[in-house]
Short mmCIF file of C-alpha atoms and ligand atoms in Angstrom, two decimals:
data_model
loop_
_atom_site.label_atom_id
_atom_site.label_comp_id
_atom_site.label_asym_id
_atom_site.label_seq_id
_atom_site.Cartn_x
_atom_site.Cartn_y
_atom_site.Cartn_z
CA UNK A 1 -16.43 43.56 -42.57
CA UNK A 2 -12.74 44.39 -40.62
CA UNK A 3 -13.21 47.97 -40.63
CA UNK A 4 -16.81 47.79 -38.50
CA UNK A 5 -14.72 45.81 -35.83
CA UNK A 6 -11.17 47.47 -36.23
CA UNK A 7 -11.01 51.05 -34.61
CA UNK A 8 -8.83 53.05 -36.84
CA UNK A 9 -4.94 53.11 -36.35
CA UNK A 10 -3.86 54.58 -33.43
CA UNK A 11 -7.26 55.51 -32.12
CA UNK A 12 -8.51 54.32 -28.54
CA UNK A 13 -10.11 51.21 -28.79
CA UNK A 14 -10.37 49.82 -25.18
CA UNK A 15 -13.17 47.29 -26.00
CA UNK A 16 -11.61 45.73 -29.06
CA UNK A 17 -10.36 42.61 -27.44
CA UNK A 18 -13.82 41.78 -26.40
CA UNK A 19 -14.62 41.55 -30.42
CA UNK A 20 -12.20 38.30 -30.51
CA UNK A 21 -15.19 35.41 -30.77
CA UNK A 22 -13.88 32.18 -29.62
CA UNK A 23 -17.32 30.76 -28.84
CA UNK A 24 -17.56 28.45 -31.60
CA UNK A 25 -14.02 27.56 -32.15
CA UNK A 26 -9.75 28.09 -31.57
CA UNK A 27 -8.43 31.40 -30.71
CA UNK A 28 -5.79 30.82 -33.31
CA UNK A 29 -6.61 29.22 -36.67
CA UNK A 30 -4.01 28.59 -39.24
CA UNK A 31 -4.96 26.30 -42.24
CA UNK A 32 -2.80 25.13 -44.86
CA UNK A 33 -0.42 27.95 -44.18
CA UNK A 34 2.60 27.85 -46.55
CA UNK A 35 5.70 30.17 -46.84
CA UNK A 36 8.80 30.31 -49.07
CA UNK A 37 11.73 31.87 -48.89
CA UNK A 38 13.69 31.91 -52.33
CA UNK A 39 11.78 28.64 -53.51
CA UNK A 40 12.69 27.08 -50.00
CA UNK A 41 9.53 25.86 -48.37
CA UNK A 42 9.83 27.16 -44.65
CA UNK A 43 6.00 26.44 -43.57
CA UNK A 44 4.61 23.86 -45.84
CA UNK A 45 0.74 23.50 -45.98
CA UNK A 46 0.89 24.02 -41.75
CA UNK A 47 -2.46 23.73 -40.28
CA UNK A 48 -2.68 24.66 -36.40
CA UNK A 49 -5.33 25.34 -33.81
CA UNK A 50 -4.87 26.84 -30.69
CA UNK A 51 -7.61 27.04 -28.08
CA UNK A 52 -8.94 29.82 -25.65
CA UNK A 53 -6.76 29.56 -22.75
CA UNK A 54 -4.99 26.96 -23.84
CA UNK A 55 -1.19 26.31 -23.34
CA UNK A 56 0.75 24.81 -26.33
CA UNK A 57 4.12 23.58 -26.66
CA UNK A 58 5.79 23.93 -29.97
CA UNK A 59 8.56 22.01 -30.36
CA UNK A 60 10.63 20.10 -33.45
CA UNK A 61 14.40 20.46 -34.87
CA UNK A 62 15.95 23.38 -36.40
CA UNK A 63 15.00 24.43 -39.27
CA UNK A 64 11.32 23.17 -38.55
CA UNK A 65 9.88 26.27 -38.98
CA UNK A 66 8.88 27.14 -35.33
CA UNK A 67 9.99 31.01 -35.66
CA UNK A 68 8.49 31.50 -39.40
CA UNK A 69 5.14 30.29 -37.44
CA UNK A 70 5.41 32.81 -34.99
CA UNK A 71 6.41 35.66 -37.90
CA UNK A 72 3.43 34.71 -39.54
CA UNK A 73 0.90 34.98 -36.47
CA UNK A 74 2.55 38.08 -35.69
CA UNK A 75 2.38 39.72 -39.44
CA UNK A 76 6.20 39.70 -39.43
CA UNK A 77 5.83 37.28 -42.61
CA UNK A 78 3.11 37.16 -44.89
CA UNK A 79 2.30 33.23 -46.06
CA UNK A 80 1.79 32.35 -49.91
CA UNK A 81 -1.60 30.86 -49.08
CA UNK A 82 -3.49 29.68 -46.50
CA UNK A 83 -5.64 31.28 -43.83
CA UNK A 84 -4.74 32.78 -40.20
CA UNK A 85 -7.56 34.04 -38.22
CA UNK A 86 -7.66 35.14 -34.49
CA UNK A 87 -11.15 34.02 -33.58
CA UNK A 88 -13.83 33.53 -35.78
CA UNK A 89 -14.01 37.07 -37.38
CA UNK A 90 -10.85 38.55 -37.44
CA UNK A 91 -8.28 37.54 -40.62
CA UNK A 92 -5.16 38.53 -39.12
CA UNK A 93 -3.77 38.40 -43.00
CA UNK A 94 -5.61 41.88 -43.71
CA UNK A 95 -3.72 43.33 -40.46
CA UNK A 96 -0.15 44.60 -40.60
CA UNK A 97 2.12 44.25 -37.29
CA UNK A 98 1.13 46.95 -35.24
CA UNK A 99 -2.77 45.90 -35.56
CA UNK A 100 -2.49 42.39 -34.59
CA UNK A 101 -0.31 43.45 -31.39
CA UNK A 102 -2.75 45.81 -30.87
CA UNK A 103 -5.66 43.40 -31.53
CA UNK A 104 -4.50 41.51 -28.32
CA UNK A 105 -1.69 38.92 -29.68
CA UNK A 106 1.65 39.64 -28.19
CA UNK A 107 5.20 38.23 -28.67
CA UNK A 108 7.90 37.53 -26.18
CA UNK A 109 11.45 37.19 -28.02
CA UNK A 110 14.26 35.58 -26.56
CA UNK A 111 15.93 38.58 -25.16
CA UNK A 112 14.77 40.58 -22.58
CA UNK A 113 14.72 44.37 -23.33
CA UNK A 114 13.66 45.98 -20.02
CA UNK A 115 15.01 49.32 -18.69
CA UNK A 116 17.73 48.91 -16.27
CA UNK A 117 17.53 52.25 -14.77
CA UNK A 118 13.70 52.08 -14.23
CA UNK A 119 12.28 50.34 -11.35
CA UNK A 120 10.53 46.82 -11.81
CA UNK A 121 7.16 48.94 -11.07
CA UNK A 122 7.96 51.98 -13.56
CA UNK A 123 8.70 49.26 -16.02
CA UNK A 124 5.39 48.06 -15.82
CA UNK A 125 3.79 51.65 -15.49
CA UNK A 126 5.48 52.37 -18.67
CA UNK A 127 4.18 49.36 -20.49
CA UNK A 128 0.85 50.39 -19.30
CA UNK A 129 1.30 53.46 -20.21
CA UNK A 130 2.71 53.03 -23.66
CA UNK A 131 -0.56 50.54 -24.24
CA UNK A 132 -1.12 51.23 -27.93
CA UNK A 133 -5.03 50.04 -27.17
CA UNK A 134 -5.46 53.57 -25.18
CA UNK A 135 -4.66 56.87 -25.80
CA UNK A 136 -1.04 58.05 -24.95
CA UNK A 137 -1.20 58.58 -21.07
CA UNK A 138 2.71 58.96 -20.33
CA UNK A 139 2.45 62.14 -18.13
CA UNK A 140 -0.82 61.40 -16.45
CA UNK A 141 -1.23 59.84 -12.79
CA UNK A 142 -2.31 56.29 -12.50
CA UNK A 143 -5.36 55.76 -11.00
CA UNK A 144 -6.26 52.98 -8.68
CA UNK A 145 -7.29 50.48 -11.00
CA UNK A 146 -4.04 50.84 -13.16
CA UNK A 147 -1.95 50.35 -9.56
CA UNK A 148 -4.15 47.52 -8.73
CA UNK A 149 -3.04 46.02 -12.22
CA UNK A 150 0.60 46.80 -11.57
CA UNK A 151 0.62 45.29 -8.00
CA UNK A 152 -1.38 41.85 -9.46
CA UNK A 153 1.16 41.72 -12.23
CA UNK A 154 4.07 41.94 -9.82
CA UNK A 155 2.76 39.22 -7.47
CA UNK A 156 2.36 37.19 -10.59
CA UNK A 157 6.02 37.72 -12.04
CA UNK A 158 7.31 37.17 -8.58
CA UNK A 159 8.64 40.90 -8.25
CA UNK A 160 6.70 42.42 -5.67
CA UNK A 161 9.27 42.25 -3.11
CA UNK A 162 11.57 44.20 -5.91
CA UNK A 163 9.05 46.67 -6.75
CA UNK A 164 11.27 49.79 -6.04
CA UNK A 165 14.46 48.22 -7.12
CA UNK A 166 16.06 49.40 -10.82
CA UNK A 167 15.77 46.44 -13.10
CA UNK A 168 19.47 46.92 -14.02
CA UNK A 169 20.08 44.46 -10.65
CA UNK A 170 17.45 41.79 -11.63
CA UNK A 171 19.21 38.38 -12.77
CA UNK A 172 18.47 37.03 -16.24
CA UNK A 173 15.69 35.53 -14.94
CA UNK A 174 14.03 37.89 -13.15
CA UNK A 175 14.45 40.13 -16.17
CA UNK A 176 12.51 37.59 -18.36
CA UNK A 177 9.57 37.50 -15.66
CA UNK A 178 9.68 41.36 -16.04
CA UNK A 179 9.34 41.34 -19.61
CA UNK A 180 6.59 38.78 -19.48
CA UNK A 181 4.49 41.13 -16.69
CA UNK A 182 4.90 43.97 -19.25
CA UNK A 183 3.13 42.35 -21.85
CA UNK A 184 0.94 41.06 -19.45
CA UNK A 185 0.11 44.81 -18.77
CA UNK A 186 -1.67 44.98 -21.98
CA UNK A 187 -3.65 41.99 -21.15
CA UNK A 188 -2.82 40.12 -24.44
CA UNK A 189 -5.34 37.73 -25.42
CA UNK A 190 -2.56 35.59 -26.96
CA UNK A 191 1.28 35.40 -25.73
CA UNK A 192 3.74 33.91 -28.12
CA UNK A 193 7.08 32.93 -26.08
CA UNK A 194 9.91 32.05 -27.65
CA UNK A 195 12.65 30.13 -25.68
CA UNK A 196 11.89 31.42 -22.28
CA UNK A 197 13.88 29.16 -20.41
CA UNK A 198 17.51 29.90 -22.33
CA UNK A 199 20.04 30.80 -19.90
CA UNK A 200 18.22 30.70 -16.78
CA UNK A 201 19.51 28.75 -13.68
CA UNK A 202 17.19 25.54 -12.22
CA UNK A 203 15.35 27.51 -10.30
CA UNK A 204 14.37 29.94 -12.44
CA UNK A 205 13.21 27.29 -15.24
CA UNK A 206 11.23 26.06 -12.10
CA UNK A 207 9.68 29.79 -11.48
CA UNK A 208 9.16 30.12 -14.78
CA UNK A 209 6.73 26.69 -15.43
CA UNK A 210 4.96 28.12 -12.61
CA UNK A 211 4.20 31.49 -14.24
CA UNK A 212 3.35 29.95 -17.58
CA UNK A 213 1.00 27.30 -16.13
CA UNK A 214 -0.30 30.27 -13.89
CA UNK A 215 -1.47 32.20 -17.06
CA UNK A 216 -3.54 29.49 -18.97
CA UNK A 217 -7.05 29.85 -18.82
CA UNK A 218 -6.77 33.69 -18.69
CA UNK A 219 -4.25 33.81 -21.66
CA UNK A 220 -3.82 31.23 -24.60
CA UNK A 221 -0.18 30.82 -24.62
CA UNK A 222 2.38 28.91 -27.17
CA UNK A 223 5.51 28.24 -25.97
CA UNK A 224 8.61 27.14 -28.63
CA UNK A 225 11.32 25.16 -26.30
CA UNK A 226 14.12 22.76 -26.96
CA UNK A 227 14.52 21.74 -23.41
CA UNK A 228 12.38 18.48 -23.45
CA UNK A 229 12.14 18.40 -19.20
CA UNK A 230 10.98 21.84 -19.36
CA UNK A 231 8.21 21.16 -21.88
CA UNK A 232 7.47 18.36 -19.74
CA UNK A 233 6.59 20.20 -16.55
CA UNK A 234 4.20 22.93 -18.33
CA UNK A 235 2.96 20.87 -21.19
CA UNK A 236 -0.64 19.73 -21.78
CA UNK A 237 -0.72 19.31 -25.87
CA UNK A 238 2.66 19.15 -27.79
CA UNK A 239 2.76 20.04 -31.40
CA UNK A 240 5.47 18.58 -33.10
CA UNK A 241 7.17 20.35 -36.32
CA UNK A 242 8.75 19.34 -39.04
CA UNK A 243 9.75 20.50 -42.87
CA UNK A 244 7.39 23.32 -42.01
CA UNK A 245 4.33 21.14 -41.02
CA UNK A 246 2.47 19.70 -38.15
CA UNK A 247 4.58 16.19 -37.86
CA UNK A 248 2.26 14.95 -34.73
CA UNK A 249 0.20 16.31 -31.76
CA UNK A 250 -0.55 15.20 -28.74
CA UNK A 251 0.62 14.45 -25.01
CA UNK A 252 4.49 14.49 -24.21
CA UNK A 253 3.80 10.91 -23.61
CA UNK A 254 2.09 10.72 -26.84
CA UNK A 255 4.96 12.49 -28.98
CA UNK A 256 7.99 11.42 -27.10
CA UNK A 257 6.92 7.79 -28.01
CA UNK A 258 5.84 8.24 -31.40
CA UNK A 259 8.05 6.51 -33.82
CA UNK A 260 8.42 9.62 -36.68
CA UNK A 261 9.19 11.94 -33.74
CA UNK A 262 11.81 9.65 -32.56
CA UNK A 263 13.19 9.58 -36.33
CA UNK A 264 13.40 13.16 -37.19
CA UNK A 265 15.13 14.10 -33.63
CA UNK A 266 17.66 11.06 -33.71
CA UNK A 267 17.86 10.57 -37.68
CA UNK A 268 18.49 15.07 -37.86
N1 LIG B 301 14.03 35.29 -43.99
C1 LIG B 301 14.05 33.93 -44.31
N2 LIG B 301 15.06 33.85 -45.61
C2 LIG B 301 15.76 32.47 -45.94
N3 LIG B 301 15.06 31.50 -45.26
C3 LIG B 301 14.36 31.80 -44.14
C4 LIG B 301 14.22 32.85 -43.72
N4 LIG B 301 13.62 32.66 -42.33
C5 LIG B 301 13.77 31.40 -42.27
N5 LIG B 301 14.21 30.83 -43.51
C6 LIG B 301 14.44 29.15 -43.22
O1 LIG B 301 13.12 28.56 -43.16
C7 LIG B 301 13.53 27.82 -42.44
C8 LIG B 301 12.45 27.44 -41.21
O2 LIG B 301 13.18 28.51 -40.16
P1 LIG B 301 12.62 28.71 -38.52
O3 LIG B 301 11.29 28.91 -38.74
O4 LIG B 301 13.55 29.89 -38.42
O5 LIG B 301 13.05 27.16 -37.90
P2 LIG B 301 13.15 26.92 -36.40
O6 LIG B 301 12.87 28.23 -35.87
O7 LIG B 301 11.82 26.03 -36.58
O8 LIG B 301 14.33 26.62 -36.22
C9 LIG B 301 14.89 27.31 -42.11
O9 LIG B 301 15.77 26.67 -43.58
C10 LIG B 301 15.28 28.50 -42.28
O10 LIG B 301 16.64 28.47 -42.93
MG1 LIG B 302 13.91 29.68 -34.37
#
């Protein structure tokens, strides 16, 4: 069934995104997922459903399984059991890491990896041209539509004024936004964002909150973050992980007042 939907690896498949079927359910569907490392259950019968366009915050004490969960969604780690679907029809357990990225699930790691010697514009241009959904076009000229897209993303990440500046002069926060912009060039359906505000100034944190809020609706975003004040500022629905399972889900107020959540955070 998958072979009808998936283009062969490396082939151009710009229409692929359109096949993510969310008409009757979530965009990410994890059911009863378990992952063991040497007998230790990092994920333990975890079930999680993310709706299309949702901005979901994922919290939980160290070791709760947050990173492992992202590893499972992106294909880096294979679960021992359970189901992981992208929309109704795409079984992520049948795809490898590059195919999952190509399908429209991207991940923002903590450390920014922009190219310091290239300008803001060039970094975004490179992200567009190395988009694995299209044939390599590294040496071709940008068309108008592509220029518009770069401009749109520069405005979104607040770096339009620094368009011709080398990324090397950007602040830590600006580099993080540029990297988010580079991911956005590929128009991902789902963005997984691991601790986006680590090392940012207060102002940068506020701007990052605005940026993530502005992306919801068009993209589904899962944010892992420890800073509760930040989570509160962006949170719609919050999922609390503990010992590899979902402990509870709800609004920030609901989860913060949940005695079980208080217990795992205070009781360690
Ligand atoms: N590759 C691995 N090998 C062994 N144990 C691992 C590995 N990755 C994660 N773990 C363990 O799984 C548990 C969950 O880890 P992780 O997903 O990183 O939690 P979190 O991101 O919530 O802090 C931890 O106890 C961690 O030590
Ligand atoms: Mg982690």
